[in-house]
mmCIF file of C-alpha atoms in Angstrom:
data_model
loop_
_atom_site.group_PDB
_atom_site.id
_atom_site.type_symbol
_atom_site.label_atom_id
_atom_site.label_comp_id
_atom_site.label_asym_id
_atom_site.label_seq_id
_atom_site.Cartn_x
_atom_site.Cartn_y
_atom_site.Cartn_z
ATOM 1 C CA MET A 1 56.430 -104.447 -70.630
ATOM 2 C CA THR A 2 54.588 -101.548 -69.034
ATOM 3 C CA ALA A 3 51.481 -102.463 -67.054
ATOM 4 C CA HIS A 4 48.508 -100.208 -66.466
ATOM 5 C CA ALA A 5 45.341 -100.566 -64.399
ATOM 6 C CA GLU A 6 44.028 -104.126 -64.534
ATOM 7 C CA GLY A 7 40.314 -103.713 -63.979
ATOM 8 C CA ASP A 8 37.623 -104.584 -66.518
ATOM 9 C CA LEU A 9 40.070 -103.604 -69.247
ATOM 10 C CA ILE A 10 43.766 -104.430 -69.437
ATOM 11 C CA ALA A 11 45.848 -102.240 -71.759
ATOM 12 C CA ARG A 12 49.588 -102.744 -71.880
ATOM 13 C CA ARG A 13 52.494 -103.133 -74.223
ATOM 14 C CA GLU A 14 53.954 -106.588 -74.722
ATOM 15 C CA GLY A 15 56.984 -106.432 -76.956
ATOM 16 C CA SER A 16 55.903 -104.239 -79.860
ATOM 17 C CA ALA A 17 52.179 -105.023 -79.478
ATOM 18 C CA GLY A 18 49.675 -102.793 -77.716
ATOM 19 C CA ILE A 19 47.471 -105.387 -76.017
ATOM 20 C CA ILE A 20 43.830 -104.530 -75.283
ATOM 21 C CA ARG A 21 42.213 -107.301 -73.253
ATOM 22 C CA LEU A 22 38.538 -107.230 -72.330
ATOM 23 C CA ASN A 23 38.648 -108.503 -68.744
ATOM 24 C CA ARG A 24 35.184 -109.505 -67.547
ATOM 25 C CA PRO A 25 35.369 -113.256 -68.182
ATOM 26 C CA LYS A 26 32.368 -114.104 -65.949
ATOM 27 C CA ALA A 27 30.199 -111.855 -68.165
ATOM 28 C CA ILE A 28 31.901 -113.145 -71.351
ATOM 29 C CA ASN A 29 33.588 -109.731 -71.412
ATOM 30 C CA ALA A 30 30.381 -107.723 -71.941
ATOM 31 C CA VAL A 31 31.482 -104.129 -72.519
ATOM 32 C CA THR A 32 30.538 -101.233 -70.251
ATOM 33 C CA LEU A 33 30.685 -97.505 -70.978
ATOM 34 C CA GLU A 34 33.859 -97.216 -68.875
ATOM 35 C CA MET A 35 35.491 -99.992 -70.894
ATOM 36 C CA PHE A 36 34.748 -98.184 -74.167
ATOM 37 C CA ARG A 37 36.345 -95.060 -72.680
ATOM 38 C CA ASP A 38 39.373 -97.034 -71.510
ATOM 39 C CA ILE A 39 39.794 -98.598 -74.982
ATOM 40 C CA ASP A 40 39.734 -95.115 -76.498
ATOM 41 C CA LYS A 41 42.423 -93.926 -74.046
ATOM 42 C CA ALA A 42 44.516 -97.026 -74.759
ATOM 43 C CA LEU A 43 44.323 -96.323 -78.495
ATOM 44 C CA ASP A 44 45.472 -92.748 -77.832
ATOM 45 C CA ARG A 45 48.466 -94.076 -75.915
ATOM 46 C CA PHE A 46 49.372 -96.818 -78.393
ATOM 47 C CA GLU A 47 48.948 -94.526 -81.375
ATOM 48 C CA ALA A 48 51.461 -92.067 -79.885
ATOM 49 C CA ASP A 49 53.969 -94.716 -78.733
ATOM 50 C CA PRO A 50 56.652 -95.294 -81.412
ATOM 51 C CA GLN A 51 57.477 -98.657 -79.807
ATOM 52 C CA VAL A 52 53.988 -100.004 -80.557
ATOM 53 C CA GLY A 53 53.827 -101.643 -83.993
ATOM 54 C CA LEU A 54 50.290 -103.002 -83.822
ATOM 55 C CA ILE A 55 47.207 -103.353 -81.639
ATOM 56 C CA LEU A 56 45.922 -106.757 -80.493
ATOM 57 C CA LEU A 57 42.381 -107.078 -79.129
ATOM 58 C CA GLU A 58 41.582 -110.205 -77.110
ATOM 59 C CA GLY A 59 39.146 -111.444 -74.487
ATOM 60 C CA ALA A 60 39.930 -112.894 -71.066
ATOM 61 C CA GLY A 61 38.775 -116.406 -70.235
ATOM 62 C CA GLU A 62 37.828 -119.380 -72.372
ATOM 63 C CA ARG A 63 34.306 -118.458 -73.447
ATOM 64 C CA GLY A 64 34.830 -115.727 -75.995
ATOM 65 C CA LEU A 65 36.013 -112.302 -77.023
ATOM 66 C CA CYS A 66 32.819 -110.468 -76.049
ATOM 67 C CA ALA A 67 29.120 -111.264 -75.607
ATOM 68 C CA GLY A 68 28.120 -107.668 -76.427
ATOM 69 C CA GLY A 69 27.314 -104.484 -74.581
ATOM 70 C CA ASP A 70 26.072 -104.218 -71.007
ATOM 71 C CA ILE A 71 22.412 -104.783 -71.902
ATOM 72 C CA ARG A 72 21.232 -104.915 -68.289
ATOM 73 C CA ALA A 73 22.551 -101.408 -67.582
ATOM 74 C CA LEU A 74 20.857 -100.076 -70.730
ATOM 75 C CA TYR A 75 17.608 -101.753 -69.695
ATOM 76 C CA GLU A 76 17.694 -100.165 -66.227
ATOM 77 C CA SER A 77 18.390 -96.718 -67.713
ATOM 78 C CA SER A 78 15.624 -97.100 -70.298
ATOM 79 C CA ARG A 79 13.124 -97.996 -67.578
ATOM 80 C CA VAL A 80 13.689 -94.673 -65.786
ATOM 81 C CA ASN A 81 13.963 -92.586 -68.952
ATOM 82 C CA GLY A 82 17.708 -92.209 -68.367
ATOM 83 C CA ASP A 83 20.362 -91.147 -70.858
ATOM 84 C CA LEU A 84 22.794 -94.091 -70.817
ATOM 85 C CA GLY A 85 21.722 -95.137 -74.320
ATOM 86 C CA LYS A 86 22.413 -91.705 -75.755
ATOM 87 C CA ILE A 87 25.847 -91.512 -74.082
ATOM 88 C CA LEU A 88 27.026 -95.114 -74.463
ATOM 89 C CA TRP A 89 26.006 -95.593 -78.087
ATOM 90 C CA ARG A 90 27.482 -92.212 -79.086
ATOM 91 C CA GLU A 91 30.882 -93.069 -77.628
ATOM 92 C CA GLU A 92 30.737 -96.681 -78.801
ATOM 93 C CA TYR A 93 29.880 -95.829 -82.418
ATOM 94 C CA ILE A 94 32.574 -93.123 -82.582
ATOM 95 C CA LEU A 95 35.026 -95.748 -81.280
ATOM 96 C CA ASN A 96 33.843 -98.261 -83.925
ATOM 97 C CA ALA A 97 34.612 -95.697 -86.645
ATOM 98 C CA ARG A 98 38.006 -94.966 -85.088
ATOM 99 C CA ILE A 99 38.938 -98.662 -85.130
ATOM 100 C CA ALA A 100 38.031 -98.877 -88.828
ATOM 101 C CA GLU A 101 40.374 -95.968 -89.624
ATOM 102 C CA PHE A 102 43.165 -96.762 -87.151
ATOM 103 C CA LYS A 103 46.556 -96.104 -88.719
ATOM 104 C CA LYS A 104 48.552 -98.880 -87.066
ATOM 105 C CA PRO A 105 47.637 -102.507 -87.833
ATOM 106 C CA TYR A 106 44.781 -103.575 -85.540
ATOM 107 C CA VAL A 107 44.402 -107.330 -84.993
ATOM 108 C CA ALA A 108 41.309 -108.849 -83.344
ATOM 109 C CA PHE A 109 41.260 -112.385 -81.931
ATOM 110 C CA MET A 110 37.599 -113.336 -82.445
ATOM 111 C CA ASP A 111 37.751 -116.639 -80.592
ATOM 112 C CA GLY A 112 34.628 -118.121 -78.972
ATOM 113 C CA ILE A 113 31.537 -115.949 -78.576
ATOM 114 C CA VAL A 114 31.568 -112.625 -80.480
ATOM 115 C CA MET A 115 28.273 -110.768 -80.430
ATOM 116 C CA GLY A 116 26.829 -107.263 -80.722
ATOM 117 C CA GLY A 117 29.247 -104.743 -79.231
ATOM 118 C CA GLY A 118 32.041 -107.315 -79.505
ATOM 119 C CA VAL A 119 31.531 -107.319 -83.275
ATOM 120 C CA GLY A 120 31.850 -103.521 -83.248
ATOM 121 C CA LEU A 121 35.244 -103.718 -81.527
ATOM 122 C CA SER A 122 36.613 -106.453 -83.795
ATOM 123 C CA ALA A 123 34.938 -106.754 -87.203
ATOM 124 C CA HIS A 124 35.902 -103.222 -88.334
ATOM 125 C CA SER A 125 39.579 -103.885 -87.674
ATOM 126 C CA ARG A 126 42.227 -104.502 -90.320
ATOM 127 C CA HIS A 127 43.072 -108.086 -89.343
ATOM 128 C CA ARG A 128 40.227 -110.249 -88.033
ATOM 129 C CA VAL A 129 41.137 -113.722 -86.796
ATOM 130 C CA VAL A 130 38.482 -116.369 -86.097
ATOM 131 C CA THR A 131 38.869 -119.970 -84.912
ATOM 132 C CA GLU A 132 36.981 -123.274 -84.983
ATOM 133 C CA ARG A 133 35.368 -122.123 -81.703
ATOM 134 C CA THR A 134 34.045 -118.818 -83.050
ATOM 135 C CA LYS A 135 30.330 -118.184 -82.599
ATOM 136 C CA LEU A 136 29.617 -114.787 -84.121
ATOM 137 C CA ALA A 137 26.140 -113.274 -84.165
ATOM 138 C CA MET A 138 24.172 -110.055 -84.357
ATOM 139 C CA PRO A 139 21.095 -111.228 -82.381
ATOM 140 C CA GLU A 140 19.653 -107.781 -81.629
ATOM 141 C CA VAL A 141 16.265 -108.277 -83.341
ATOM 142 C CA GLY A 142 15.516 -110.734 -80.533
ATOM 143 C CA LEU A 143 15.801 -107.785 -78.131
ATOM 144 C CA GLY A 144 13.510 -105.461 -80.068
ATOM 145 C CA PHE A 145 16.644 -103.783 -81.446
ATOM 146 C CA PHE A 146 18.639 -104.051 -84.703
ATOM 147 C CA PRO A 147 22.243 -104.953 -85.649
ATOM 148 C CA ASP A 148 24.090 -101.758 -84.692
ATOM 149 C CA VAL A 149 27.790 -100.884 -84.072
ATOM 150 C CA GLY A 150 28.148 -100.623 -87.852
ATOM 151 C CA GLY A 151 26.489 -104.012 -88.264
ATOM 152 C CA THR A 152 24.235 -102.683 -90.998
ATOM 153 C CA TRP A 153 27.350 -101.679 -93.010
ATOM 154 C CA LEU A 154 28.970 -105.110 -92.571
ATOM 155 C CA LEU A 155 25.809 -107.133 -93.189
ATOM 156 C CA SER A 156 24.839 -105.133 -96.269
ATOM 157 C CA HIS A 157 28.231 -105.946 -97.845
ATOM 158 C CA ALA A 158 27.980 -109.721 -97.326
ATOM 159 C CA PRO A 159 27.448 -111.807 -100.488
ATOM 160 C CA GLY A 160 23.910 -111.839 -101.866
ATOM 161 C CA GLU A 161 21.289 -111.843 -99.113
ATOM 162 C CA VAL A 162 23.481 -113.621 -96.556
ATOM 163 C CA GLY A 163 23.730 -110.451 -94.460
ATOM 164 C CA THR A 164 19.962 -109.948 -94.595
ATOM 165 C CA TYR A 165 19.537 -113.524 -93.364
ATOM 166 C CA PHE A 166 21.976 -113.153 -90.468
ATOM 167 C CA GLY A 167 20.649 -109.702 -89.531
ATOM 168 C CA LEU A 168 16.989 -110.745 -89.406
ATOM 169 C CA THR A 169 17.354 -114.223 -87.889
ATOM 170 C CA GLY A 170 20.227 -113.495 -85.487
ATOM 171 C CA GLN A 171 21.657 -116.897 -86.434
ATOM 172 C CA THR A 172 25.241 -117.729 -85.504
ATOM 173 C CA MET A 173 28.179 -117.745 -87.929
ATOM 174 C CA ASN A 174 31.073 -120.117 -87.408
ATOM 175 C CA GLY A 175 34.608 -118.989 -88.294
ATOM 176 C CA PRO A 176 34.523 -119.827 -92.024
ATOM 177 C CA ASP A 177 30.998 -118.337 -92.270
ATOM 178 C CA ALA A 178 32.389 -115.113 -90.798
ATOM 179 C CA VAL A 179 35.147 -115.011 -93.429
ATOM 180 C CA TYR A 180 32.637 -115.667 -96.222
ATOM 181 C CA SER A 181 30.306 -112.977 -94.903
ATOM 182 C CA GLY A 182 33.034 -110.323 -94.641
ATOM 183 C CA PHE A 183 33.204 -110.243 -90.829
ATOM 184 C CA ALA A 184 36.641 -111.889 -90.616
ATOM 185 C CA ASP A 185 39.775 -112.483 -92.673
ATOM 186 C CA ALA A 186 41.444 -115.685 -91.509
ATOM 187 C CA VAL A 187 40.587 -118.903 -89.672
ATOM 188 C CA VAL A 188 43.391 -119.855 -87.279
ATOM 189 C CA PRO A 189 43.125 -123.044 -85.173
ATOM 190 C CA SER A 190 42.660 -122.070 -81.508
ATOM 191 C CA ASP A 191 45.702 -124.123 -80.520
ATOM 192 C CA LYS A 192 47.840 -121.882 -82.735
ATOM 193 C CA LEU A 193 46.619 -118.581 -81.259
ATOM 194 C CA ALA A 194 49.330 -118.481 -78.584
ATOM 195 C CA ALA A 195 52.078 -118.904 -81.184
ATOM 196 C CA LEU A 196 50.475 -116.283 -83.454
ATOM 197 C CA ARG A 197 50.164 -113.925 -80.497
ATOM 198 C CA GLU A 198 53.846 -114.408 -79.675
ATOM 199 C CA ALA A 199 54.781 -113.656 -83.296
ATOM 200 C CA LEU A 200 52.623 -110.521 -83.328
ATOM 201 C CA THR A 201 54.382 -109.111 -80.248
ATOM 202 C CA LYS A 202 57.618 -109.225 -82.255
ATOM 203 C CA VAL A 203 56.354 -107.265 -85.264
ATOM 204 C CA VAL A 204 58.690 -104.340 -85.855
ATOM 205 C CA PRO A 205 56.991 -100.926 -85.531
ATOM 206 C CA GLY A 206 56.345 -99.497 -88.986
ATOM 207 C CA THR A 207 55.678 -102.923 -90.522
ATOM 208 C CA PRO A 208 52.975 -102.480 -93.182
ATOM 209 C CA SER A 209 49.582 -104.144 -92.762
ATOM 210 C CA SER A 210 50.232 -106.366 -95.786
ATOM 211 C CA GLU A 211 53.121 -108.042 -93.931
ATOM 212 C CA VAL A 212 50.991 -108.492 -90.809
ATOM 213 C CA ALA A 213 48.350 -110.159 -93.016
ATOM 214 C CA SER A 214 51.012 -112.483 -94.453
ATOM 215 C CA LEU A 215 52.175 -113.386 -90.958
ATOM 216 C CA ILE A 216 48.615 -114.275 -89.903
ATOM 217 C CA LYS A 217 48.068 -116.226 -93.128
ATOM 218 C CA GLY A 218 50.996 -118.459 -92.195
ATOM 219 C CA PHE A 219 49.008 -119.677 -89.178
ATOM 220 C CA SER A 220 45.640 -119.949 -90.943
ATOM 221 C CA THR A 221 43.757 -122.929 -92.367
ATOM 222 C CA GLY A 222 42.962 -121.067 -95.581
ATOM 223 C CA GLU A 223 39.214 -121.686 -95.195
ATOM 224 C CA THR A 224 37.086 -119.006 -96.859
ATOM 225 C CA SER A 225 33.549 -120.380 -96.696
ATOM 226 C CA GLY A 226 31.413 -122.222 -94.181
ATOM 227 C CA PRO A 227 27.958 -123.861 -94.159
ATOM 228 C CA VAL A 228 26.123 -120.664 -95.128
ATOM 229 C CA ALA A 229 27.866 -120.500 -98.529
ATOM 230 C CA ALA A 230 26.103 -123.691 -99.645
ATOM 231 C CA LEU A 231 22.748 -122.239 -98.543
ATOM 232 C CA GLU A 232 23.226 -118.904 -100.273
ATOM 233 C CA PRO A 233 21.136 -119.653 -103.416
ATOM 234 C CA ARG A 234 18.145 -120.477 -101.202
ATOM 235 C CA ILE A 235 18.794 -117.561 -98.854
ATOM 236 C CA ASP A 236 18.981 -115.181 -101.847
ATOM 237 C CA LYS A 237 15.619 -116.439 -103.078
ATOM 238 C CA TRP A 238 13.935 -115.996 -99.692
ATOM 239 C CA PHE A 239 15.500 -112.751 -98.454
ATOM 240 C CA GLY A 240 15.762 -110.738 -101.676
ATOM 241 C CA PHE A 241 12.823 -108.469 -100.828
ATOM 242 C CA ASP A 242 12.419 -105.038 -99.285
ATOM 243 C CA ARG A 243 9.345 -105.923 -97.203
ATOM 244 C CA MET A 244 9.183 -108.405 -94.341
ATOM 245 C CA GLU A 245 5.799 -109.629 -95.565
ATOM 246 C CA ASP A 246 7.391 -110.702 -98.865
ATOM 247 C CA ILE A 247 10.214 -112.549 -97.093
ATOM 248 C CA VAL A 248 7.709 -114.395 -94.912
ATOM 249 C CA ALA A 249 5.607 -115.234 -97.988
ATOM 250 C CA ALA A 250 8.655 -116.615 -99.846
ATOM 251 C CA LEU A 251 9.595 -118.842 -96.904
ATOM 252 C CA THR A 252 5.991 -120.015 -96.517
ATOM 253 C CA ARG A 253 5.738 -120.837 -100.251
ATOM 254 C CA ASP A 254 8.962 -122.809 -100.147
ATOM 255 C CA GLY A 255 7.720 -125.016 -97.314
ATOM 256 C CA SER A 256 10.987 -126.965 -96.971
ATOM 257 C CA GLU A 257 12.256 -127.974 -93.539
ATOM 258 C CA LEU A 258 14.879 -125.235 -93.564
ATOM 259 C CA ALA A 259 12.408 -122.590 -94.767
ATOM 260 C CA LEU A 260 9.932 -123.510 -92.038
ATOM 261 C CA ALA A 261 12.679 -123.514 -89.385
ATOM 262 C CA THR A 262 13.755 -120.050 -90.578
ATOM 263 C CA LEU A 263 10.141 -118.896 -90.458
ATOM 264 C CA LYS A 264 9.873 -120.140 -86.864
ATOM 265 C CA THR A 265 13.025 -118.208 -85.948
ATOM 266 C CA LEU A 266 11.654 -115.005 -87.477
ATOM 267 C CA GLY A 267 8.407 -115.594 -85.583
ATOM 268 C CA GLU A 268 10.300 -115.224 -82.297
ATOM 269 C CA LYS A 269 11.774 -111.812 -83.183
ATOM 270 C CA SER A 270 10.371 -108.327 -82.698
ATOM 271 C CA PRO A 271 8.201 -107.494 -85.738
ATOM 272 C CA ARG A 272 9.060 -103.818 -85.413
ATOM 273 C CA GLY A 273 12.749 -104.685 -84.933
ATOM 274 C CA MET A 274 12.761 -106.750 -88.118
ATOM 275 C CA VAL A 275 11.064 -104.052 -90.216
ATOM 276 C CA VAL A 276 13.507 -101.402 -88.922
ATOM 277 C CA THR A 277 16.448 -103.772 -89.519
ATOM 278 C CA LEU A 278 15.445 -104.560 -93.090
ATOM 279 C CA LYS A 279 15.070 -100.886 -93.951
ATOM 280 C CA LEU A 280 18.451 -100.054 -92.360
ATOM 281 C CA LEU A 281 20.097 -102.879 -94.321
ATOM 282 C CA ARG A 282 18.627 -101.694 -97.616
ATOM 283 C CA LEU A 283 19.690 -98.088 -96.923
ATOM 284 C CA ALA A 284 23.179 -99.335 -95.985
ATOM 285 C CA ARG A 285 23.593 -100.865 -99.451
ATOM 286 C CA GLY A 286 23.558 -97.363 -100.877
ATOM 287 C CA ALA A 287 25.763 -95.863 -98.154
ATOM 288 C CA SER A 288 29.165 -94.477 -99.057
ATOM 289 C CA SER A 289 30.816 -95.204 -95.695
ATOM 290 C CA LEU A 290 30.647 -96.953 -92.339
ATOM 291 C CA GLU A 291 30.186 -93.550 -90.709
ATOM 292 C CA GLU A 292 27.049 -92.861 -92.755
ATOM 293 C CA CYS A 293 25.575 -96.119 -91.452
ATOM 294 C CA LEU A 294 26.578 -95.330 -87.867
ATOM 295 C CA VAL A 295 24.821 -91.944 -88.051
ATOM 296 C CA ARG A 296 21.662 -93.698 -89.211
ATOM 297 C CA GLU A 297 22.003 -96.416 -86.579
ATOM 298 C CA TYR A 298 22.387 -93.817 -83.836
ATOM 299 C CA ARG A 299 19.136 -92.113 -84.807
ATOM 300 C CA ALA A 300 17.347 -95.453 -84.758
ATOM 301 C CA ALA A 301 19.020 -96.549 -81.501
ATOM 302 C CA LEU A 302 17.713 -93.525 -79.597
ATOM 303 C CA GLU A 303 14.208 -94.372 -80.763
ATOM 304 C CA VAL A 304 14.678 -98.022 -79.757
ATOM 305 C CA PHE A 305 15.834 -96.913 -76.301
ATOM 306 C CA ARG A 306 12.483 -95.247 -75.758
ATOM 307 C CA SER A 307 10.496 -98.256 -76.974
ATOM 308 C CA ASP A 308 8.550 -100.861 -75.029
ATOM 309 C CA ASP A 309 9.879 -103.533 -77.393
ATOM 310 C CA PHE A 310 13.474 -103.016 -76.246
ATOM 311 C CA ARG A 311 12.581 -103.240 -72.566
ATOM 312 C CA GLU A 312 10.339 -106.252 -73.202
ATOM 313 C CA GLY A 313 12.989 -108.015 -75.297
ATOM 314 C CA VAL A 314 15.685 -107.543 -72.649
ATOM 315 C CA ARG A 315 13.259 -108.541 -69.894
ATOM 316 C CA ALA A 316 12.413 -111.818 -71.631
ATOM 317 C CA ALA A 317 16.008 -112.690 -72.607
ATOM 318 C CA VAL A 318 18.148 -111.296 -69.779
ATOM 319 C CA ILE A 319 16.089 -110.259 -66.742
ATOM 320 C CA ASP A 320 13.289 -112.829 -66.277
ATOM 321 C CA LYS A 321 14.709 -115.228 -68.879
ATOM 322 C CA ASP A 322 11.270 -116.588 -69.719
ATOM 323 C CA ARG A 323 12.075 -116.353 -73.473
ATOM 324 C CA ASN A 324 8.492 -115.232 -74.068
ATOM 325 C CA PRO A 325 8.484 -111.555 -75.095
ATOM 326 C CA LYS A 326 5.173 -109.837 -75.805
ATOM 327 C CA TRP A 327 6.026 -107.700 -78.814
ATOM 328 C CA SER A 328 4.242 -104.480 -79.698
ATOM 329 C CA PRO A 329 2.759 -104.790 -82.252
ATOM 330 C CA PRO A 330 2.713 -108.612 -82.176
ATOM 331 C CA ARG A 331 2.549 -109.206 -85.955
ATOM 332 C CA ILE A 332 4.642 -107.996 -88.892
ATOM 333 C CA GLU A 333 1.537 -106.903 -90.805
ATOM 334 C CA ASP A 334 0.610 -104.578 -87.913
ATOM 335 C CA VAL A 335 3.859 -102.576 -88.191
ATOM 336 C CA THR A 336 2.846 -99.365 -89.964
ATOM 337 C CA PRO A 337 5.015 -96.826 -91.810
ATOM 338 C CA GLU A 338 4.009 -94.300 -89.135
ATOM 339 C CA MET A 339 5.531 -96.528 -86.431
ATOM 340 C CA ILE A 340 8.797 -96.844 -88.350
ATOM 341 C CA ALA A 341 9.187 -93.213 -89.466
ATOM 342 C CA PRO A 342 10.602 -91.871 -86.136
ATOM 343 C CA TYR A 343 13.583 -94.262 -86.382
ATOM 344 C CA PHE A 344 14.791 -92.532 -89.541
ATOM 345 C CA VAL A 345 14.413 -88.801 -88.874
ATOM 346 C CA GLU A 346 17.292 -86.398 -88.283
ATOM 347 C CA ILE A 347 17.806 -85.569 -84.605
ATOM 348 C CA GLY A 348 19.259 -82.056 -84.675
ATOM 349 C CA ASN A 349 21.833 -81.346 -81.969
ATOM 350 C CA ASP A 350 21.899 -85.007 -80.960
ATOM 351 C CA GLU A 351 23.270 -86.175 -84.335
ATOM 352 C CA LEU A 352 26.342 -88.375 -84.207
ATOM 353 C CA VAL A 353 29.407 -86.365 -85.242
ATOM 354 C CA PHE A 354 32.846 -87.821 -85.902
ATOM 355 C CA GLY A 355 36.208 -86.199 -85.417
ATOM 356 C CA GLN A 356 35.295 -84.551 -82.117
ATOM 357 C CA THR A 357 36.404 -85.498 -78.649
ATOM 358 C CA ASN A 358 33.710 -86.978 -76.442
#
């Protein structure tokens, strides 16, 4: 075993596995710009090492793989018109695309909390393992943002309108929900993770991904659908529209307890964030690749970074924690096409480009 720097990210070889461990357990492993850069360097090293047969991503501590990106740092930069958003999201999204295309098998242990940026590091990988403790969510609309890190690609490929539901409400998926929605591949009981991990460190370099999948399957419960699958017919009926006003109207008409609870949840989110999210999700359905969605997300993210809604959403959720954001505009019907247009325009020299070094 060769050890490297053990700071916020631990990257080392154990047996034939290149281990990448997010190592900020007190922050539920929230990812910083430096951590993204260190992951990229670790992938360079593991890709070139003939003794590494696969990559294993895991989170330190008991609470989860990753609670997302370092939102507080982005908030502080946004307040002073800084450029952290432009830099961090560029490098993060390029890394997300790299993970999706990585040549060696890439296994992600999505145990506990997996949100936002943590989804970007795990849900694009080849082998995605969830547990009975998994709580996976893309809650960005509650921050005046939208599901990024390729979230629009993943959500738009979920069955029916399930992805639209999760993207707009920010609701949490359990492990089987994540498999059903296309965010994960196998549910493995948390008490079997150590044994699976041990087996993965013994995988012979050059072993094809299909054999790694079979190995993981041997530890799995075989579950492929969770609570959301039973709700899908109702979700499809409510969320099968291209305008937020129509979704709200469908939920209001239904009037059931679940519909009204969903309506209440939507009422807490950023109206502008929801309209932008819905449009991104509909565009993603016609996208030919993850990278196409990431380019679009990057354009929208830079606009979000400049917006009062993002700062207000983070203030209410993370800084002051009063859970009472004052959205601008405050109502869905006040979000105009003119407000939304800047999120979808080409950005010239700032466009996200793949295949280049950072």
